[in-house]
PDB file of C-alpha atoms in Angstrom:
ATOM      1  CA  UNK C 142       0.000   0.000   0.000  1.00 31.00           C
ATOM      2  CA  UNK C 143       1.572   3.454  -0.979  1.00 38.00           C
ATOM      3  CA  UNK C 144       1.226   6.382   1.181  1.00 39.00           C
ATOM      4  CA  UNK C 145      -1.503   9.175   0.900  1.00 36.00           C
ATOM      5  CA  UNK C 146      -1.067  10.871  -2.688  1.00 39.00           C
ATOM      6  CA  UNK C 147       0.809   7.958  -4.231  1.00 43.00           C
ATOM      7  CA  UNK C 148       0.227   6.082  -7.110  1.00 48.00           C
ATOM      8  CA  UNK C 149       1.484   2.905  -8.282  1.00 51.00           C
ATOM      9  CA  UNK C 150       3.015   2.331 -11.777  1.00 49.00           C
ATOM     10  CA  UNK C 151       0.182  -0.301 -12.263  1.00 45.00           C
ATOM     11  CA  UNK C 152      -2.555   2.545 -12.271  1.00 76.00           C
ATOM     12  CA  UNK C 153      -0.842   4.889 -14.183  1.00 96.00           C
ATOM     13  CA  UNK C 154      -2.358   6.116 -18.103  1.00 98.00           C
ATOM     14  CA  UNK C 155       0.406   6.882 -20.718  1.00 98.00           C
ATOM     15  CA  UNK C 156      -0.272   8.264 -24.145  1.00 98.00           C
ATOM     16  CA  UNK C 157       2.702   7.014 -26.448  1.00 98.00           C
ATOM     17  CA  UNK C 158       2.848   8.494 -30.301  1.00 98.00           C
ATOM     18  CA  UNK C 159       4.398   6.683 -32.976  1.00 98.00           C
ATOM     19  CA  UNK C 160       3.572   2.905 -31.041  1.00 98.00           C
ATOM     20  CA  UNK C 161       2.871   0.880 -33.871  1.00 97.00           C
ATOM     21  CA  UNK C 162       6.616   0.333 -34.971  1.00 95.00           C
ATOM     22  CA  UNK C 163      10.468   0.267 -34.075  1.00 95.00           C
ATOM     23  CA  UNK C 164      11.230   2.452 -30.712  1.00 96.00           C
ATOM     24  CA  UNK C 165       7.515   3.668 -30.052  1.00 98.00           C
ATOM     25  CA  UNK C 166       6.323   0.287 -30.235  1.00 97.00           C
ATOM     26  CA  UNK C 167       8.502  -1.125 -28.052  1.00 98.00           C
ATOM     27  CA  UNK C 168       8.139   1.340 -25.378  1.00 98.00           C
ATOM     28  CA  UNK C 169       5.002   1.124 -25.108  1.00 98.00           C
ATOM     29  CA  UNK C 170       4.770  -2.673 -24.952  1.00 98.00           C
ATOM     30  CA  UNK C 171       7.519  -2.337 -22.389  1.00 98.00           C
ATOM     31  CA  UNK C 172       4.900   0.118 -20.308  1.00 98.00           C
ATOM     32  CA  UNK C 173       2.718  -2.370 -20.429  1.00 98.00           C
ATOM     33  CA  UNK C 174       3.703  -5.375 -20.236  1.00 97.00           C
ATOM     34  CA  UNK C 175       6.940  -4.820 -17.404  1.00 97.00           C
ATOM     35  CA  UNK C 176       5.568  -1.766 -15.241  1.00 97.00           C
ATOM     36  CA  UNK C 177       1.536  -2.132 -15.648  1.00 97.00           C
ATOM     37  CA  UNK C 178       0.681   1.017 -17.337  1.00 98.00           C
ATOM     38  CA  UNK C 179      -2.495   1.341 -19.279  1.00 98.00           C
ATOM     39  CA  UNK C 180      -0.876   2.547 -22.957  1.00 98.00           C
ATOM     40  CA  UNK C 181      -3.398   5.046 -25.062  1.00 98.00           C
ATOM     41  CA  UNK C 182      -1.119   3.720 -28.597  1.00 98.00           C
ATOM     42  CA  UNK C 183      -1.575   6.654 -31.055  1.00 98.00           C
ATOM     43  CA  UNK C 184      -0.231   5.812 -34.787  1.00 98.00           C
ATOM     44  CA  UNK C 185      -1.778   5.432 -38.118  1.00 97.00           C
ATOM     45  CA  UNK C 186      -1.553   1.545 -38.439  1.00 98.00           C
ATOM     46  CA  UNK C 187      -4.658   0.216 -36.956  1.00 98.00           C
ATOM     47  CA  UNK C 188      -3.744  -3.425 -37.697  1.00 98.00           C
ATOM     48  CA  UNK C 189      -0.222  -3.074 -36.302  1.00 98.00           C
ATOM     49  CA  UNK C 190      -1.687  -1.133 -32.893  1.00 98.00           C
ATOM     50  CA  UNK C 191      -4.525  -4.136 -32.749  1.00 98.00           C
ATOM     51  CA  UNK C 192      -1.483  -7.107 -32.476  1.00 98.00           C
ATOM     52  CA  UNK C 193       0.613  -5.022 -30.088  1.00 98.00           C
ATOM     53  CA  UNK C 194      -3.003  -5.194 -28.027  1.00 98.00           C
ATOM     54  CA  UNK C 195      -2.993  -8.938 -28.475  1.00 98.00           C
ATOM     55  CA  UNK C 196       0.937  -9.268 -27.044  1.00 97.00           C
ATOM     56  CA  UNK C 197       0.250  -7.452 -23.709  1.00 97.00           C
ATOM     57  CA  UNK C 198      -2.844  -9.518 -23.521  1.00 95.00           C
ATOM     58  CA  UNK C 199      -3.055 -11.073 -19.787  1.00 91.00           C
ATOM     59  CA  UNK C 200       0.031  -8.810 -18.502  1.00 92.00           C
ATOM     60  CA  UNK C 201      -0.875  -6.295 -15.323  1.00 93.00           C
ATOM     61  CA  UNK C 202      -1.143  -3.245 -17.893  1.00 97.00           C
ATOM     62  CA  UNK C 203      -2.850  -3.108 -21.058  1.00 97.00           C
ATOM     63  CA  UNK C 204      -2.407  -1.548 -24.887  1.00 98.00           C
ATOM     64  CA  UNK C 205      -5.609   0.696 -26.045  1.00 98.00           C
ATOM     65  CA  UNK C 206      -5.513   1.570 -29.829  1.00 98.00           C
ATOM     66  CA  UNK C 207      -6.275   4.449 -31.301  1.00 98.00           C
ATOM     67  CA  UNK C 208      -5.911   4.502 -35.077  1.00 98.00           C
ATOM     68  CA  UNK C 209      -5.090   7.475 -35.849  1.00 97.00           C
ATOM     69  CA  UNK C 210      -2.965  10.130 -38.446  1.00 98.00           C
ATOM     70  CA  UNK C 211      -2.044  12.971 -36.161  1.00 98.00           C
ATOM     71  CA  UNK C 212      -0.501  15.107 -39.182  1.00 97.00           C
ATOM     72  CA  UNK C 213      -4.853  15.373 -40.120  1.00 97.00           C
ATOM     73  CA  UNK C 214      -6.530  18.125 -39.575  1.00 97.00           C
ATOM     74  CA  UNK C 215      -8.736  17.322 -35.874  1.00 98.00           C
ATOM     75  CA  UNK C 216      -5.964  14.969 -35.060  1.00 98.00           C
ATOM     76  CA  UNK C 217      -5.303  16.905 -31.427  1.00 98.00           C
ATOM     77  CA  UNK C 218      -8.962  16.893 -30.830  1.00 98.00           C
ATOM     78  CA  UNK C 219      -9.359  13.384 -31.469  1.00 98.00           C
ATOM     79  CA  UNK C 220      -6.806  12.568 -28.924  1.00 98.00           C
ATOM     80  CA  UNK C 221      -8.402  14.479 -26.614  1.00 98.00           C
ATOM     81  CA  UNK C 222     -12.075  13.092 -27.005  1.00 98.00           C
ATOM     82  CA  UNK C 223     -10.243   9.429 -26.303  1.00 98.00           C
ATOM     83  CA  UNK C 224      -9.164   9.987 -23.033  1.00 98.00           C
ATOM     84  CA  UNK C 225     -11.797  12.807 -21.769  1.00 97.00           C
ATOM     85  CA  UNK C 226     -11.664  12.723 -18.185  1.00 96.00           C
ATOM     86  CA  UNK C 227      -9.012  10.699 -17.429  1.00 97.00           C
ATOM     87  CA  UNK C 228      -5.578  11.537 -15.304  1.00 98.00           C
ATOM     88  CA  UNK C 229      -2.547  11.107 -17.535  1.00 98.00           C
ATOM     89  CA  UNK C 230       0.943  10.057 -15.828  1.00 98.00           C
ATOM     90  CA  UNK C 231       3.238  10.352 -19.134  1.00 98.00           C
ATOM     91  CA  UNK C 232       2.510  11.380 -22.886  1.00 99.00           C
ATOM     92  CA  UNK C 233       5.763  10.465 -25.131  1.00 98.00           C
ATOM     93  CA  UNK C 234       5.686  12.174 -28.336  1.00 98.00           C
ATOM     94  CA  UNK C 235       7.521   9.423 -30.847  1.00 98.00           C
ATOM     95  CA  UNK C 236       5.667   9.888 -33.584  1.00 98.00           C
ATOM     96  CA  UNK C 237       7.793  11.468 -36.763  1.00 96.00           C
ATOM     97  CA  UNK C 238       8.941  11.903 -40.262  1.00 96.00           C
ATOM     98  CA  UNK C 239      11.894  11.633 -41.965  1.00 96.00           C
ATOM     99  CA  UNK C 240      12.546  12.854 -45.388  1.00 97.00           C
ATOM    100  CA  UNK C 241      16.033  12.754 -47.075  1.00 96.00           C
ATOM    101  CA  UNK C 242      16.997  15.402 -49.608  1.00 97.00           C
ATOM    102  CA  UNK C 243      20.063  16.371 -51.520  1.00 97.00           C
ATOM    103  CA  UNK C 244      20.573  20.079 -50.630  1.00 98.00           C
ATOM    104  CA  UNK C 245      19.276  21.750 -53.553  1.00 98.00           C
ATOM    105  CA  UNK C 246      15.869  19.146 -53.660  1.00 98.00           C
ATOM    106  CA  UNK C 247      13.822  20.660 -50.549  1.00 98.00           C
ATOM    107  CA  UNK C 248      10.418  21.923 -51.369  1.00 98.00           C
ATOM    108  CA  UNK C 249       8.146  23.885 -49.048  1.00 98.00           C
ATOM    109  CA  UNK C 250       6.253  20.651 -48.582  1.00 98.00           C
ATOM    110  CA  UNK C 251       8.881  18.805 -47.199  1.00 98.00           C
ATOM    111  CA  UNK C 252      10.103  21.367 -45.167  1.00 98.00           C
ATOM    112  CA  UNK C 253       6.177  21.817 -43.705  1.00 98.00           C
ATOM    113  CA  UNK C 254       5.542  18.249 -43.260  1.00 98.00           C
ATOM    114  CA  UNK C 255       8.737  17.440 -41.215  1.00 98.00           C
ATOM    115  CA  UNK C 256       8.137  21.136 -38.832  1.00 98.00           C
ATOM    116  CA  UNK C 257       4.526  19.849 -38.146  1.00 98.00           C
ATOM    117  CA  UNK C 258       4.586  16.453 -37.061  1.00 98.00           C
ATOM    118  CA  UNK C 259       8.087  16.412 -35.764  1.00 98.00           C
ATOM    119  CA  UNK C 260       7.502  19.681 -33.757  1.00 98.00           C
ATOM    120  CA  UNK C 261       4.075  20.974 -34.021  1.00 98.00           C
ATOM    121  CA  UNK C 262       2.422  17.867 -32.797  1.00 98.00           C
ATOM    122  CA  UNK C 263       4.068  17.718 -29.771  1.00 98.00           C
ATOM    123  CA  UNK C 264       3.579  21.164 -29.091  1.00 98.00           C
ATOM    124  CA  UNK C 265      -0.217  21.183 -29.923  1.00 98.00           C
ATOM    125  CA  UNK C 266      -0.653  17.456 -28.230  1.00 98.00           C
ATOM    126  CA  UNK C 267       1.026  18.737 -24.897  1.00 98.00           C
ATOM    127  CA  UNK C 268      -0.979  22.140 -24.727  1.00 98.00           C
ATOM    128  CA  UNK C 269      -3.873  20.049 -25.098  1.00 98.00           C
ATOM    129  CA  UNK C 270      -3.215  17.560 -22.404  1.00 98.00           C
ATOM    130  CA  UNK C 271      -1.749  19.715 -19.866  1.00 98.00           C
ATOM    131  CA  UNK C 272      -4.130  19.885 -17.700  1.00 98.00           C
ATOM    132  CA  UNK C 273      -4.616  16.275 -17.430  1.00 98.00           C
ATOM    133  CA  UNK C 274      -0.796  15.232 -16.608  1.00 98.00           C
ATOM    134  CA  UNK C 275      -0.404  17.973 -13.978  1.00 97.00           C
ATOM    135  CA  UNK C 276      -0.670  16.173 -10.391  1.00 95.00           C
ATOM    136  CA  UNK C 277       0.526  13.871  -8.065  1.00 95.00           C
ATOM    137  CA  UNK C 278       2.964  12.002  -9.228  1.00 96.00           C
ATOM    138  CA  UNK C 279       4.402  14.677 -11.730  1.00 97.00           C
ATOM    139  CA  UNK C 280       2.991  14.050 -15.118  1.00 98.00           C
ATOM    140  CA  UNK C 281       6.179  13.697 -17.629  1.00 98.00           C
ATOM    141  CA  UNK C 282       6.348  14.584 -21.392  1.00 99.00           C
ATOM    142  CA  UNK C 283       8.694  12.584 -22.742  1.00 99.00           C
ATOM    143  CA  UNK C 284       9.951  14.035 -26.296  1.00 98.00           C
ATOM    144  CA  UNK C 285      11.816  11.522 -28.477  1.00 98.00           C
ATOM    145  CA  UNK C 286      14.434  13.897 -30.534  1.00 97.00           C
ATOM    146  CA  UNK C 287      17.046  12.654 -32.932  1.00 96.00           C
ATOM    147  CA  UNK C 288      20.827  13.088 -32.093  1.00 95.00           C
ATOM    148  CA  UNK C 289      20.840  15.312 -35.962  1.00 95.00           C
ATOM    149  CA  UNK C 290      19.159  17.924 -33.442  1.00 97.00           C
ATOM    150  CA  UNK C 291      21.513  17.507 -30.386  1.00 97.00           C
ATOM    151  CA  UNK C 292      23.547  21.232 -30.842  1.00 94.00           C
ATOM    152  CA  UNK C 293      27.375  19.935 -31.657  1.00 94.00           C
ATOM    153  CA  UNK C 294      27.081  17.097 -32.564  1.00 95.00           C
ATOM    154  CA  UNK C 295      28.114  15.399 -36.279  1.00 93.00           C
ATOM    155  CA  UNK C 296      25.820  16.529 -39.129  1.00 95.00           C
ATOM    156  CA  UNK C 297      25.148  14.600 -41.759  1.00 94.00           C
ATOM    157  CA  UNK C 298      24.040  15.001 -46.295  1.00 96.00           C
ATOM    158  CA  UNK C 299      19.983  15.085 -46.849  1.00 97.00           C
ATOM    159  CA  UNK C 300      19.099  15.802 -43.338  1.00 96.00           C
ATOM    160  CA  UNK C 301      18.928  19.136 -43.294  1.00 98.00           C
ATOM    161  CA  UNK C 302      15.683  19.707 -42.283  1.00 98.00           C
ATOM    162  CA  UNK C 303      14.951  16.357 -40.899  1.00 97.00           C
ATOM    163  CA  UNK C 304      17.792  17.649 -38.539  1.00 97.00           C
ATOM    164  CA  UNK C 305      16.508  21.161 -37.904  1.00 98.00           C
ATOM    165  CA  UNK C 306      13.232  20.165 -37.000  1.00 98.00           C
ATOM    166  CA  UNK C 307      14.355  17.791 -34.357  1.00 98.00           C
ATOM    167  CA  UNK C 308      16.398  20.840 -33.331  1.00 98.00           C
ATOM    168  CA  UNK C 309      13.368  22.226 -32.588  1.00 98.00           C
ATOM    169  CA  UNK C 310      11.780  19.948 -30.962  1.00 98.00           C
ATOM    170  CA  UNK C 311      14.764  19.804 -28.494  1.00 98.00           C
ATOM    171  CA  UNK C 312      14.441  23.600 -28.020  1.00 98.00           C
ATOM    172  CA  UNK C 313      10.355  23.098 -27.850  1.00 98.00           C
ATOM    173  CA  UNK C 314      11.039  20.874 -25.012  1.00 98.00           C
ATOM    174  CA  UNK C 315      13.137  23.481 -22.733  1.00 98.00           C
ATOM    175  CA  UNK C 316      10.075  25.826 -23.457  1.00 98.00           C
ATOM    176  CA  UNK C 317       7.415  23.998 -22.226  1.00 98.00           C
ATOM    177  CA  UNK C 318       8.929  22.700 -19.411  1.00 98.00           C
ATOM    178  CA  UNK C 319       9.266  26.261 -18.169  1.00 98.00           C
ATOM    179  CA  UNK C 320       5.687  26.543 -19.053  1.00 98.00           C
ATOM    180  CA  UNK C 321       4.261  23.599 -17.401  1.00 98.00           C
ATOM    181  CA  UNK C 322       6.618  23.407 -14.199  1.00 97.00           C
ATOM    182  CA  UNK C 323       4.056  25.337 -12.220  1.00 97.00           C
ATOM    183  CA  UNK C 324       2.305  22.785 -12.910  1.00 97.00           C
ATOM    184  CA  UNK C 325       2.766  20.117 -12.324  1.00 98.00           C
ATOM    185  CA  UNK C 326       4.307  19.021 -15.147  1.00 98.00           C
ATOM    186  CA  UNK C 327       7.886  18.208 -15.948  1.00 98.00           C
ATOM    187  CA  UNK C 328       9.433  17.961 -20.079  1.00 98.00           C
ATOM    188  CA  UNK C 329      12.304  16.574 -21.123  1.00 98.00           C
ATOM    189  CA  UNK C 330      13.727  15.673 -24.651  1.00 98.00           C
ATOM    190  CA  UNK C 331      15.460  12.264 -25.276  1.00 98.00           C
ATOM    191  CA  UNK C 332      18.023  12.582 -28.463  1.00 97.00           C
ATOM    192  CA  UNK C 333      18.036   9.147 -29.946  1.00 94.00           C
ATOM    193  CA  UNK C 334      21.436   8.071 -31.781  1.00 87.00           C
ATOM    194  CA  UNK C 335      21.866   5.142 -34.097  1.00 82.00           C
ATOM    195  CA  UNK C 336      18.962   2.259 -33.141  1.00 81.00           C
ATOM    196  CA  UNK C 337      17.967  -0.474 -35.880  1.00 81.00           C
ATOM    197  CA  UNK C 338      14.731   0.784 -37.135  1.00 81.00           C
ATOM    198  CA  UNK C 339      13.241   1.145 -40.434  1.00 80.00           C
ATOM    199  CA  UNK C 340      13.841   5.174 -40.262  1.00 81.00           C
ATOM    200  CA  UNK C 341      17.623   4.591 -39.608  1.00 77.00           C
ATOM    201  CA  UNK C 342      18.088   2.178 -41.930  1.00 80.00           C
ATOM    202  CA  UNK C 343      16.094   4.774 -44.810  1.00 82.00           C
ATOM    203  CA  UNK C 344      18.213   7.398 -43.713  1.00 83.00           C
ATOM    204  CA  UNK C 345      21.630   5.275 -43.807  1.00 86.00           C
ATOM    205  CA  UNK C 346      21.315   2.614 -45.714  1.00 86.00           C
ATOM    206  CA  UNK C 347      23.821  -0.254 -45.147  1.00 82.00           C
ATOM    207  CA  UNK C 348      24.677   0.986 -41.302  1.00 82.00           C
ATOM    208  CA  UNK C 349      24.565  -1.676 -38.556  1.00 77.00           C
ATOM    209  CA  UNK C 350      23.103   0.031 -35.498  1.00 82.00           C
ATOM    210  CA  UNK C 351      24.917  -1.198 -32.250  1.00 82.00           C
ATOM    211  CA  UNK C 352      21.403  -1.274 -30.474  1.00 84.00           C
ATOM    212  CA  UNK C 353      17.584  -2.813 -31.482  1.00 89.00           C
ATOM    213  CA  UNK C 354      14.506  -0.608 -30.442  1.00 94.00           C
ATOM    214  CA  UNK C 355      13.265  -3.169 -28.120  1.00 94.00           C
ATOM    215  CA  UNK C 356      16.545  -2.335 -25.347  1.00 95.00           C
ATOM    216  CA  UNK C 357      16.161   0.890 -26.303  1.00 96.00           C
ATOM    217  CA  UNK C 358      12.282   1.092 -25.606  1.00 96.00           C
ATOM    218  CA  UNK C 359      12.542  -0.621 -21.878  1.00 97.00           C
ATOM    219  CA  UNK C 360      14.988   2.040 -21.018  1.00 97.00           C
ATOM    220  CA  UNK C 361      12.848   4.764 -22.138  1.00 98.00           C
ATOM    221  CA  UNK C 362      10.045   3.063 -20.476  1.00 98.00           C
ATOM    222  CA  UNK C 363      11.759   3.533 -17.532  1.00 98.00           C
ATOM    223  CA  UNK C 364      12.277   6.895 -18.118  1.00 98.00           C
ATOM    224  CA  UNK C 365       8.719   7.899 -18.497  1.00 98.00           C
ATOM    225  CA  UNK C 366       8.034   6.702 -15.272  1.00 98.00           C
ATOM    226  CA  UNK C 367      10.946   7.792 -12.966  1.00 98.00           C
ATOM    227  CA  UNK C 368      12.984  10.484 -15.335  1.00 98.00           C
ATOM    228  CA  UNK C 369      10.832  13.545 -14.075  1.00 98.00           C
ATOM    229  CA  UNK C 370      12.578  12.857 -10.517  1.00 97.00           C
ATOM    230  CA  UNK C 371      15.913  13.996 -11.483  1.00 98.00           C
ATOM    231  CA  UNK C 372      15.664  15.898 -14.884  1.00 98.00           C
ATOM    232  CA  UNK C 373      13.126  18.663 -16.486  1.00 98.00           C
ATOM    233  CA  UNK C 374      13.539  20.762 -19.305  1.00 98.00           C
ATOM    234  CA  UNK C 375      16.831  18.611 -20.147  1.00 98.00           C
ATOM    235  CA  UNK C 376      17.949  17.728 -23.459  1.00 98.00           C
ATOM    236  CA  UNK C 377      19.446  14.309 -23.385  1.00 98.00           C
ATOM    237  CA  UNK C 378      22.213  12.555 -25.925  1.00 96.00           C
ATOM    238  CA  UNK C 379      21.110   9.014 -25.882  1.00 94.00           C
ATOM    239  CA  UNK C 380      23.842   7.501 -28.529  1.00 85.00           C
ATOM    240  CA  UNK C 381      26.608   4.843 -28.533  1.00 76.00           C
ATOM    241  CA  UNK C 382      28.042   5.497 -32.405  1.00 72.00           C
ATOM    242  CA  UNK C 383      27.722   8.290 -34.841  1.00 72.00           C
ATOM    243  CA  UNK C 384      25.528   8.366 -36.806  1.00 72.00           C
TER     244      UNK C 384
END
């Protein structure tokens, strides 16, 4: 039995982005099937989101699709509808685009595409929520970033503006957690290096990353739950190799 204003892990409600594949995925099955969380699992593959629900099946926590394209217009909204009412713990923004281009080849429609879901999203999608993560425990936004947007570190051809906009996202997260500290509400910004996923494998094609999403997903899981004890507003390098 925890003491008065304590929650445990098993009755805790965390909204993941980006779950039906590679790192989102995993962390969210880790949520649920190792600490007991109930997952809200936001991405556009319904069939993938349904069989992640199946895995978890019989575990303490539990998977809850939602199908759903958060680049569409009422995306936010839609979100919000799902879990009316309900206290969230955690909400980690995964979901993202990359788009490789030659400098020289970006259009305004790449450029747009890659600013709104990889920053806009999560900047709309935590306004919205706010007021539901705020408590006790701390909620804790949990922003997945890319090390291309971690200031100093190696650059790379074509990501230009797959880079910048996780740039901003990493700044985004600094913001709001000066925003939301008040309350309740702690934000911090995990900058992902080389893990074996689809997306790295598009972006460098041929690399062998030293590290599969499913590691990396229980140690973000972890994160999601305990990381708003020691950090807010942080920006995090979370790499083992370049790229």
């Amino acid at each position: 039995m925890g003491k008065a204003g304590e929650e445990t892990a098993e009755a805790r409600t965390i909204i993941v982005t980006g779950a039906s594949s590679g790192v989102g995925r995993a962390i969210a099955k880790a949520l649920a099937a190792t600490h007991g969380c109930t997952v809200v699992a936001v991405a556009r593959n319904a069939e993938q989101l349904h069989q992640l629900a199946k895995e978890v099946a019989g575990a303490v926590g539990s998977v809850q699709p939602l199908p759903l394209d958060l680049a569409a217009d009422g995306a936010i909204e839609a979100v919000l509808k799902a879990v009316q009412g309900r206290r969230l713990h955690g909400l980690v923004n995964c979901a993202g685009l990359l788009i490789k281009q030659p400098f020289g080849d970006w259009t305004h429609s790449d450029v747009r595409r890659l600013f709104h879901l990889n920053a806009a999203v999560p900047l709309m999608l935590t306004q919205a929520l706010a007021p539901q993560l705020g408590g006790d425990p701390l909620g804790h936004v949990v922003n997945l970033g890319s090390m291309g947007g971690f200031q100093g570190s190696v650059k790379f051809p074509g990501m230009a503006a797959y880079s910048a906009s996780k740039a901003a996202l990493a700044n985004l997260s600094e913001c709001m957690a000066e925003e939301l500290k008040d309350k309740s509400v702690y934000c911090n910004c995990i900058c992902l290096g080389a893990v074996d996923t689809a997306m790295l494998r598009a972006a460098f094609p041929g690399f062998s990353a030293p590290v599969g999403p499913d590691e990396v997903g229980a140690f973000i899981a972890r994160f999601v739950l305990e990381g708003q004890k020691f950090f807010n507003g942080k920006v995090l390098p979370f790499a083992s190799s370049t790229p």
